[in-house]
Structure formats: structure tokens, C-alpha cells
Amino acid sequence: MRTVAVLLDGRLEVAVGSITEFRGDAVVNAANSGLLGGGGVDGAIHAAAGPELLAECRRLRDGPLREGLPTGRAVVTGAGLLPVRGIIHTAGPVWAGGGRGEAALLASCYSESLSAARGRGYRTVAFPAVSTGIYGYPKEEAARIAFESIERFLADGGLPERVTLVFFSESDASVFLRSR
Ligand code: AR6
């Protein structure tokens, strides 16, 4: 993972690489409502965190999240073998053309995840580009929503101190920096 830009007076870092390499308090997982793993960044996080993460997700599904994690919401688990304190799982919206509330749901993924981080006292949190892979959200629009949501949340000066947006490729990071 390497830093390609620093924005918002040092509070927003843009990086390229795998989020599983992030060292800090928490990583956000672009999960699904079922919470039991999948492909993309979810698959990479589960693979790196090990079986304890899946076991904890199963316990959530057997108890407090029997119906699954609603789209736009976030839940925190332990980190298993990842070098962070916690994993914040959020379920992004599936892109369906933009008329199904996708923008508000994606903004909610960011604000709910940041709220969860603040509630746990996390100082440093890394996000992937939620919904822009398998869920098909247009990257330019997702970039604007991610930037605005993070900027708004951090405006009161509370935790987290620094948010890192991790893009899997150089070109995805460029799209973000051009579109925000
Ligand atoms: N580190 C950082 N970013 C990554 C990594 C990684 N290791 N791997 C992929 N990306 P996606 P979604 C980028 O598909 O669109 C899963 O099956 C990727 O290039 O992971 O929210 C879940 O279980 C893209 O830009 O998540 C859900 O079912 C971004 O992460 C569904 O996919 C998000 O792509 C969620 O779809």
C-alpha cells in the first residue's frame, strides 16, 4: 500500500494497494447483507483475517443480525489475523441505475462506518471503494459520495483523526482524485 495523495489538511489519505496491508485501528469491509463472506475485497479480508472472522460473523447472524445487515448500515467485529483492532462491515447498495436510493445508501455506508469507528475510539480507519466492484456503482459518482460523506463527517473535528481511502489500482485512485 502506498500513499498517492493527502487531502483535507492531512485527514484524508488516498492510497493504492490491498486494504489487507493497512496498519491502523480499523478497516472497512465492502460486505453484503448476508455477512458470511464473498468475492472482491470481502474475500481478501476474510482470507487474510482467518476463520475466526467468519465464526464471529456467523454468531452475529445467529443472534443480533438474524435478518442480515441492512444495506447502508455497519457493524464491527474483531480483526482475526489482520493487523488492526477491528473490522467495520458495511453493506453497499447494488447499482440499479440510480433511481433506487443508491446515492443515499452509499453515503450512509460511509457515515455509519465512521460513526461506528468514532464509537469505538478508532483514530485511523481505511475504506475500500464500497460498491464500485461487483455491485457496479459508477466510480465517478461513488467518488463524489465518498469524498463528501467523509468531509462532512470529519468537519466537527472528532475521531477518526485520519481516514485512508484504499484503491486497488492506480487508475481507480486517479478517477477518485479527478471526480471528487
Ligand atoms: N483492497 C482494496 N480494494 C480492493 C481489494 C483489496 N484487496 N479487492 C478489491 N478491491 P468489491 P462491492 C476493490 O467487488 O462492489 C463481494 O462479493 C475493487 O477493485 O469488493 O461493494 C461482497 O461479498 C473495487 O474498487 O465490493 C459483496 O457480495 C472495490 O474494492 C459484493 O462483493 C469494491 O469492490 C460487494 O460488492
PDB file of C-alpha atoms and ligand atoms in Angstrom:
ATOM      1  CA  MET A   1       0.000   0.000   0.000  1.00  0.00           C
ATOM      2  CA  ARG A   2       1.378   3.405  -0.894  1.00  0.00           C
ATOM      3  CA  THR A   3       0.081   6.929  -0.411  1.00  0.00           C
ATOM      4  CA  VAL A   4      -0.724   8.861  -3.590  1.00  0.00           C
ATOM      5  CA  ALA A   5      -2.400  11.974  -2.165  1.00  0.00           C
ATOM      6  CA  VAL A   6      -3.238  13.682   1.117  1.00  0.00           C
ATOM      7  CA  LEU A   7      -6.356  15.878   1.334  1.00  0.00           C
ATOM      8  CA  LEU A   8      -8.469  17.721   3.938  1.00  0.00           C
ATOM      9  CA  ASP A   9      -5.483  19.108   5.888  1.00  0.00           C
ATOM     10  CA  GLY A  10      -3.964  15.674   6.292  1.00  0.00           C
ATOM     11  CA  ARG A  11      -7.114  13.947   7.494  1.00  0.00           C
ATOM     12  CA  LEU A  12      -7.876  12.099   4.248  1.00  0.00           C
ATOM     13  CA  GLU A  13      -5.201   9.933   2.673  1.00  0.00           C
ATOM     14  CA  VAL A  14      -5.581   8.311  -0.744  1.00  0.00           C
ATOM     15  CA  ALA A  15      -3.610   5.085  -1.168  1.00  0.00           C
ATOM     16  CA  VAL A  16      -3.155   2.340  -3.755  1.00  0.00           C
ATOM     17  CA  GLY A  17      -2.792  -1.343  -2.872  1.00  0.00           C
ATOM     18  CA  SER A  18      -4.584  -4.017  -0.892  1.00  0.00           C
ATOM     19  CA  ILE A  19      -6.507  -2.836   2.155  1.00  0.00           C
ATOM     20  CA  THR A  20      -5.382  -6.018   3.934  1.00  0.00           C
ATOM     21  CA  GLU A  21      -1.959  -4.337   4.298  1.00  0.00           C
ATOM     22  CA  PHE A  22      -3.375  -1.362   6.187  1.00  0.00           C
ATOM     23  CA  ARG A  23      -1.908  -0.827   9.635  1.00  0.00           C
ATOM     24  CA  GLY A  24      -4.099   1.235  11.900  1.00  0.00           C
ATOM     25  CA  ASP A  25      -7.193   0.866  14.043  1.00  0.00           C
ATOM     26  CA  ALA A  26      -9.769  -0.477  11.590  1.00  0.00           C
ATOM     27  CA  VAL A  27     -10.516  -1.476   8.027  1.00  0.00           C
ATOM     28  CA  VAL A  28     -13.957  -1.244   6.461  1.00  0.00           C
ATOM     29  CA  ASN A  29     -15.172  -4.288   4.566  1.00  0.00           C
ATOM     30  CA  ALA A  30     -17.399  -3.877   1.487  1.00  0.00           C
ATOM     31  CA  ALA A  31     -19.542  -6.793   2.606  1.00  0.00           C
ATOM     32  CA  ASN A  32     -23.074  -7.888   1.762  1.00  0.00           C
ATOM     33  CA  SER A  33     -26.162  -8.204   3.928  1.00  0.00           C
ATOM     34  CA  GLY A  34     -25.508 -11.897   4.490  1.00  0.00           C
ATOM     35  CA  LEU A  35     -22.158 -11.083   6.164  1.00  0.00           C
ATOM     36  CA  LEU A  36     -20.736 -14.543   5.510  1.00  0.00           C
ATOM     37  CA  GLY A  37     -18.046 -13.564   3.012  1.00  0.00           C
ATOM     38  CA  GLY A  38     -17.890 -13.242  -0.756  1.00  0.00           C
ATOM     39  CA  GLY A  39     -15.523 -12.130  -3.506  1.00  0.00           C
ATOM     40  CA  GLY A  40     -13.626  -8.875  -4.054  1.00  0.00           C
ATOM     41  CA  VAL A  41     -12.324  -7.040  -1.028  1.00  0.00           C
ATOM     42  CA  ASP A  42     -14.635  -9.091   1.240  1.00  0.00           C
ATOM     43  CA  GLY A  43     -12.940 -12.297   0.076  1.00  0.00           C
ATOM     44  CA  ALA A  44      -9.487 -10.754   0.558  1.00  0.00           C
ATOM     45  CA  ILE A  45     -10.317  -9.560   4.085  1.00  0.00           C
ATOM     46  CA  HIS A  46     -11.757 -12.938   5.142  1.00  0.00           C
ATOM     47  CA  ALA A  47      -8.777 -14.765   3.626  1.00  0.00           C
ATOM     48  CA  ALA A  48      -6.308 -12.556   5.495  1.00  0.00           C
ATOM     49  CA  ALA A  49      -8.245 -12.427   8.773  1.00  0.00           C
ATOM     50  CA  GLY A  50      -8.716 -16.194   9.002  1.00  0.00           C
ATOM     51  CA  PRO A  51     -11.581 -18.397  10.217  1.00  0.00           C
ATOM     52  CA  GLU A  52     -12.213 -16.513  13.479  1.00  0.00           C
ATOM     53  CA  LEU A  53     -13.752 -13.672  11.454  1.00  0.00           C
ATOM     54  CA  LEU A  54     -16.249 -15.952   9.720  1.00  0.00           C
ATOM     55  CA  ALA A  55     -17.092 -17.563  13.058  1.00  0.00           C
ATOM     56  CA  GLU A  56     -17.837 -14.140  14.558  1.00  0.00           C
ATOM     57  CA  CYS A  57     -19.967 -13.169  11.533  1.00  0.00           C
ATOM     58  CA  ARG A  58     -21.937 -16.403  11.928  1.00  0.00           C
ATOM     59  CA  ARG A  59     -22.569 -15.556  15.578  1.00  0.00           C
ATOM     60  CA  LEU A  60     -23.954 -12.161  14.514  1.00  0.00           C
ATOM     61  CA  ARG A  61     -26.286 -13.895  12.044  1.00  0.00           C
ATOM     62  CA  ASP A  62     -27.382 -16.370  14.704  1.00  0.00           C
ATOM     63  CA  GLY A  63     -28.161 -13.569  17.144  1.00  0.00           C
ATOM     64  CA  PRO A  64     -28.447  -9.784  16.736  1.00  0.00           C
ATOM     65  CA  LEU A  65     -28.424  -9.762  12.906  1.00  0.00           C
ATOM     66  CA  ARG A  66     -30.676 -12.729  12.179  1.00  0.00           C
ATOM     67  CA  GLU A  67     -32.135 -10.874   9.176  1.00  0.00           C
ATOM     68  CA  GLY A  68     -28.705  -9.801   7.988  1.00  0.00           C
ATOM     69  CA  LEU A  69     -27.059  -6.365   7.883  1.00  0.00           C
ATOM     70  CA  PRO A  70     -29.345  -3.830   6.164  1.00  0.00           C
ATOM     71  CA  THR A  71     -27.885  -2.009   3.147  1.00  0.00           C
ATOM     72  CA  GLY A  72     -26.283   1.263   4.257  1.00  0.00           C
ATOM     73  CA  ARG A  73     -25.611   0.077   7.809  1.00  0.00           C
ATOM     74  CA  ALA A  74     -22.360  -1.008   9.520  1.00  0.00           C
ATOM     75  CA  VAL A  75     -21.329  -3.495  12.200  1.00  0.00           C
ATOM     76  CA  VAL A  76     -17.967  -4.005  13.930  1.00  0.00           C
ATOM     77  CA  THR A  77     -16.188  -7.317  14.531  1.00  0.00           C
ATOM     78  CA  GLY A  78     -12.762  -8.325  15.750  1.00  0.00           C
ATOM     79  CA  ALA A  79      -9.940  -8.380  13.225  1.00  0.00           C
ATOM     80  CA  GLY A  80      -8.760 -12.002  13.394  1.00  0.00           C
ATOM     81  CA  LEU A  81      -5.230 -12.100  11.969  1.00  0.00           C
ATOM     82  CA  LEU A  82      -5.366  -8.648  10.324  1.00  0.00           C
ATOM     83  CA  PRO A  83      -3.011  -6.068  11.904  1.00  0.00           C
ATOM     84  CA  VAL A  84      -5.869  -3.776  13.021  1.00  0.00           C
ATOM     85  CA  ARG A  85      -8.126  -3.632  16.087  1.00  0.00           C
ATOM     86  CA  GLY A  86     -11.423  -4.130  14.319  1.00  0.00           C
ATOM     87  CA  ILE A  87     -13.237  -4.652  11.042  1.00  0.00           C
ATOM     88  CA  ILE A  88     -16.225  -2.478  10.196  1.00  0.00           C
ATOM     89  CA  HIS A  89     -18.513  -4.355   7.804  1.00  0.00           C
ATOM     90  CA  THR A  90     -20.857  -2.305   5.671  1.00  0.00           C
ATOM     91  CA  ALA A  91     -23.303  -3.473   3.004  1.00  0.00           C
ATOM     92  CA  GLY A  92     -23.210  -1.160  -0.013  1.00  0.00           C
ATOM     93  CA  PRO A  93     -26.062  -0.758  -2.476  1.00  0.00           C
ATOM     94  CA  VAL A  94     -26.155  -2.729  -5.715  1.00  0.00           C
ATOM     95  CA  TRP A  95     -26.193  -0.192  -8.588  1.00  0.00           C
ATOM     96  CA  ALA A  96     -29.585  -0.334 -10.285  1.00  0.00           C
ATOM     97  CA  GLY A  97     -29.430   2.795 -12.452  1.00  0.00           C
ATOM     98  CA  GLY A  98     -29.517   5.398  -9.682  1.00  0.00           C
ATOM     99  CA  GLY A  99     -33.272   5.563  -9.098  1.00  0.00           C
ATOM    100  CA  ARG A 100     -33.425   3.245  -6.120  1.00  0.00           C
ATOM    101  CA  GLY A 101     -31.863   5.443  -3.475  1.00  0.00           C
ATOM    102  CA  GLU A 102     -28.367   4.177  -4.209  1.00  0.00           C
ATOM    103  CA  ALA A 103     -26.671   7.544  -3.530  1.00  0.00           C
ATOM    104  CA  ALA A 104     -28.222   7.950  -0.068  1.00  0.00           C
ATOM    105  CA  LEU A 105     -27.447   4.329   0.777  1.00  0.00           C
ATOM    106  CA  LEU A 106     -23.810   4.667  -0.283  1.00  0.00           C
ATOM    107  CA  ALA A 107     -23.440   7.912   1.705  1.00  0.00           C
ATOM    108  CA  SER A 108     -24.939   6.061   4.674  1.00  0.00           C
ATOM    109  CA  CYS A 109     -22.296   3.299   4.368  1.00  0.00           C
ATOM    110  CA  TYR A 110     -19.593   5.930   4.879  1.00  0.00           C
ATOM    111  CA  SER A 111     -21.308   7.865   7.685  1.00  0.00           C
ATOM    112  CA  GLU A 112     -22.434   4.733   9.557  1.00  0.00           C
ATOM    113  CA  SER A 113     -18.958   3.198   9.301  1.00  0.00           C
ATOM    114  CA  LEU A 114     -17.356   6.424  10.540  1.00  0.00           C
ATOM    115  CA  SER A 115     -19.858   6.601  13.399  1.00  0.00           C
ATOM    116  CA  ALA A 116     -19.014   3.039  14.367  1.00  0.00           C
ATOM    117  CA  ALA A 117     -15.300   3.953  14.273  1.00  0.00           C
ATOM    118  CA  ARG A 118     -15.905   7.009  16.447  1.00  0.00           C
ATOM    119  CA  GLY A 119     -17.939   4.937  18.892  1.00  0.00           C
ATOM    120  CA  ARG A 120     -15.019   2.546  19.317  1.00  0.00           C
ATOM    121  CA  GLY A 121     -12.451   5.325  19.655  1.00  0.00           C
ATOM    122  CA  TYR A 122     -10.631   4.405  16.439  1.00  0.00           C
ATOM    123  CA  ARG A 123      -8.169   7.048  15.288  1.00  0.00           C
ATOM    124  CA  THR A 124      -7.267   5.622  11.881  1.00  0.00           C
ATOM    125  CA  VAL A 125      -9.656   3.863   9.515  1.00  0.00           C
ATOM    126  CA  ALA A 126      -9.256   2.581   5.951  1.00  0.00           C
ATOM    127  CA  PHE A 127     -12.074   2.242   3.420  1.00  0.00           C
ATOM    128  CA  PRO A 128     -12.197   0.417   0.095  1.00  0.00           C
ATOM    129  CA  ALA A 129     -14.286   1.945  -2.727  1.00  0.00           C
ATOM    130  CA  VAL A 130     -17.567   0.466  -1.467  1.00  0.00           C
ATOM    131  CA  SER A 131     -19.980  -0.809  -4.166  1.00  0.00           C
ATOM    132  CA  THR A 132     -17.689   0.035  -7.116  1.00  0.00           C
ATOM    133  CA  GLY A 133     -16.690  -3.570  -7.896  1.00  0.00           C
ATOM    134  CA  ILE A 134     -19.138  -6.461  -8.080  1.00  0.00           C
ATOM    135  CA  TYR A 135     -22.015  -4.111  -7.113  1.00  0.00           C
ATOM    136  CA  GLY A 136     -21.376  -1.971 -10.222  1.00  0.00           C
ATOM    137  CA  TYR A 137     -21.639   1.559  -8.801  1.00  0.00           C
ATOM    138  CA  PRO A 138     -20.166   4.084 -11.302  1.00  0.00           C
ATOM    139  CA  LYS A 139     -16.747   5.033  -9.954  1.00  0.00           C
ATOM    140  CA  GLU A 140     -17.015   8.784 -10.615  1.00  0.00           C
ATOM    141  CA  GLU A 141     -20.313   9.120  -8.750  1.00  0.00           C
ATOM    142  CA  ALA A 142     -19.110   6.870  -5.940  1.00  0.00           C
ATOM    143  CA  ALA A 143     -16.001   9.067  -5.618  1.00  0.00           C
ATOM    144  CA  ARG A 144     -18.058  12.220  -5.080  1.00  0.00           C
ATOM    145  CA  ILE A 145     -20.234  10.496  -2.497  1.00  0.00           C
ATOM    146  CA  ALA A 146     -17.264   9.036  -0.619  1.00  0.00           C
ATOM    147  CA  PHE A 147     -15.446  12.377  -0.529  1.00  0.00           C
ATOM    148  CA  GLU A 148     -18.492  14.422   0.527  1.00  0.00           C
ATOM    149  CA  SER A 149     -19.565  11.933   3.181  1.00  0.00           C
ATOM    150  CA  ILE A 150     -16.098  11.754   4.733  1.00  0.00           C
ATOM    151  CA  GLU A 151     -15.567  15.527   4.568  1.00  0.00           C
ATOM    152  CA  ARG A 152     -18.922  16.157   6.235  1.00  0.00           C
ATOM    153  CA  PHE A 153     -18.306  13.604   8.976  1.00  0.00           C
ATOM    154  CA  LEU A 154     -14.816  14.893   9.803  1.00  0.00           C
ATOM    155  CA  ALA A 155     -15.899  18.556   9.827  1.00  0.00           C
ATOM    156  CA  ASP A 156     -16.624  18.609  13.560  1.00  0.00           C
ATOM    157  CA  GLY A 157     -13.021  17.640  14.342  1.00  0.00           C
ATOM    158  CA  GLY A 158     -13.927  14.411  16.172  1.00  0.00           C
ATOM    159  CA  LEU A 159     -12.500  10.929  15.611  1.00  0.00           C
ATOM    160  CA  PRO A 160     -11.295   9.376  13.438  1.00  0.00           C
ATOM    161  CA  GLU A 161      -8.211  11.543  13.096  1.00  0.00           C
ATOM    162  CA  ARG A 162      -7.354  10.132   9.683  1.00  0.00           C
ATOM    163  CA  VAL A 163      -9.294   8.241   7.035  1.00  0.00           C
ATOM    164  CA  THR A 164      -7.499   6.329   4.287  1.00  0.00           C
ATOM    165  CA  LEU A 165      -9.257   5.529   1.023  1.00  0.00           C
ATOM    166  CA  VAL A 166      -7.564   2.485  -0.486  1.00  0.00           C
ATOM    167  CA  PHE A 167      -7.918   1.910  -4.225  1.00  0.00           C
ATOM    168  CA  PHE A 168      -6.942  -1.391  -5.734  1.00  0.00           C
ATOM    169  CA  SER A 169      -5.398   0.212  -8.838  1.00  0.00           C
ATOM    170  CA  GLU A 170      -3.632   3.412  -9.772  1.00  0.00           C
ATOM    171  CA  SER A 171      -6.352   4.170 -12.318  1.00  0.00           C
ATOM    172  CA  ASP A 172      -9.127   3.867  -9.689  1.00  0.00           C
ATOM    173  CA  ALA A 173      -7.234   6.315  -7.454  1.00  0.00           C
ATOM    174  CA  SER A 174      -6.904   8.712 -10.427  1.00  0.00           C
ATOM    175  CA  VAL A 175     -10.640   8.503 -11.112  1.00  0.00           C
ATOM    176  CA  PHE A 176     -11.285   9.390  -7.476  1.00  0.00           C
ATOM    177  CA  LEU A 177      -8.894  12.350  -7.493  1.00  0.00           C
ATOM    178  CA  ARG A 178     -10.392  13.669 -10.748  1.00  0.00           C
ATOM    179  CA  SER A 179     -14.036  13.188  -9.769  1.00  0.00           C
ATOM    180  CA  ARG A 180     -14.280  14.163  -6.092  1.00  0.00           C
TER     181      ARG A 180
HETATM  182  N1  AR6 B   1      -8.031  -3.955  -1.333  1.00  0.00           N
HETATM  183  C1  AR6 B   1      -8.634  -2.802  -1.710  1.00  0.00           C
HETATM  184  N2  AR6 B   1      -9.597  -2.729  -2.647  1.00  0.00           N
HETATM  185  C2  AR6 B   1      -9.975  -3.894  -3.229  1.00  0.00           C
HETATM  186  C3  AR6 B   1      -9.427  -5.156  -2.889  1.00  0.00           C
HETATM  187  C4  AR6 B   1      -8.398  -5.158  -1.894  1.00  0.00           C
HETATM  188  N3  AR6 B   1      -7.795  -6.280  -1.500  1.00  0.00           N
HETATM  189  N4  AR6 B   1     -10.033  -6.109  -3.641  1.00  0.00           N
HETATM  190  C5  AR6 B   1     -10.935  -5.482  -4.422  1.00  0.00           C
HETATM  191  N5  AR6 B   1     -10.890  -4.149  -4.187  1.00  0.00           N
HETATM  192  P1  AR6 B   1     -15.951  -5.303  -4.375  1.00  0.00           P
HETATM  193  P2  AR6 B   1     -18.659  -4.242  -3.894  1.00  0.00           P
HETATM  194  C6  AR6 B   1     -11.694  -3.059  -4.769  1.00  0.00           C
HETATM  195  O1  AR6 B   1     -16.422  -6.077  -5.548  1.00  0.00           O
HETATM  196  O2  AR6 B   1     -18.712  -3.652  -5.247  1.00  0.00           O
HETATM  197  C7  AR6 B   1     -18.370  -9.225  -2.525  1.00  0.00           C
HETATM  198  O3  AR6 B   1     -18.653 -10.493  -3.044  1.00  0.00           O
HETATM  199  C8  AR6 B   1     -12.371  -3.318  -6.091  1.00  0.00           C
HETATM  200  O4  AR6 B   1     -11.459  -3.101  -7.173  1.00  0.00           O
HETATM  201  O5  AR6 B   1     -15.016  -5.939  -3.437  1.00  0.00           O
HETATM  202  O6  AR6 B   1     -19.099  -3.400  -2.718  1.00  0.00           O
HETATM  203  C9  AR6 B   1     -19.181  -8.957  -1.261  1.00  0.00           C
HETATM  204  O7  AR6 B   1     -19.354 -10.121  -0.505  1.00  0.00           O
HETATM  205  C10 AR6 B   1     -13.472  -2.259  -6.069  1.00  0.00           C
HETATM  206  O8  AR6 B   1     -12.971  -1.000  -6.497  1.00  0.00           O
HETATM  207  O9  AR6 B   1     -17.200  -4.776  -3.459  1.00  0.00           O
HETATM  208  C11 AR6 B   1     -20.477  -8.449  -1.811  1.00  0.00           C
HETATM  209  O10 AR6 B   1     -21.337  -9.519  -2.180  1.00  0.00           O
HETATM  210  C12 AR6 B   1     -13.815  -2.121  -4.576  1.00  0.00           C
HETATM  211  O11 AR6 B   1     -12.768  -2.803  -3.881  1.00  0.00           O
HETATM  212  C13 AR6 B   1     -20.057  -7.686  -3.044  1.00  0.00           C
HETATM  213  O12 AR6 B   1     -18.817  -8.249  -3.453  1.00  0.00           O
HETATM  214  C14 AR6 B   1     -15.132  -2.769  -4.197  1.00  0.00           C
HETATM  215  O13 AR6 B   1     -15.324  -3.957  -4.949  1.00  0.00           O
HETATM  216  C15 AR6 B   1     -19.832  -6.234  -2.738  1.00  0.00           C
HETATM  217  O14 AR6 B   1     -19.538  -5.551  -3.920  1.00  0.00           O
END
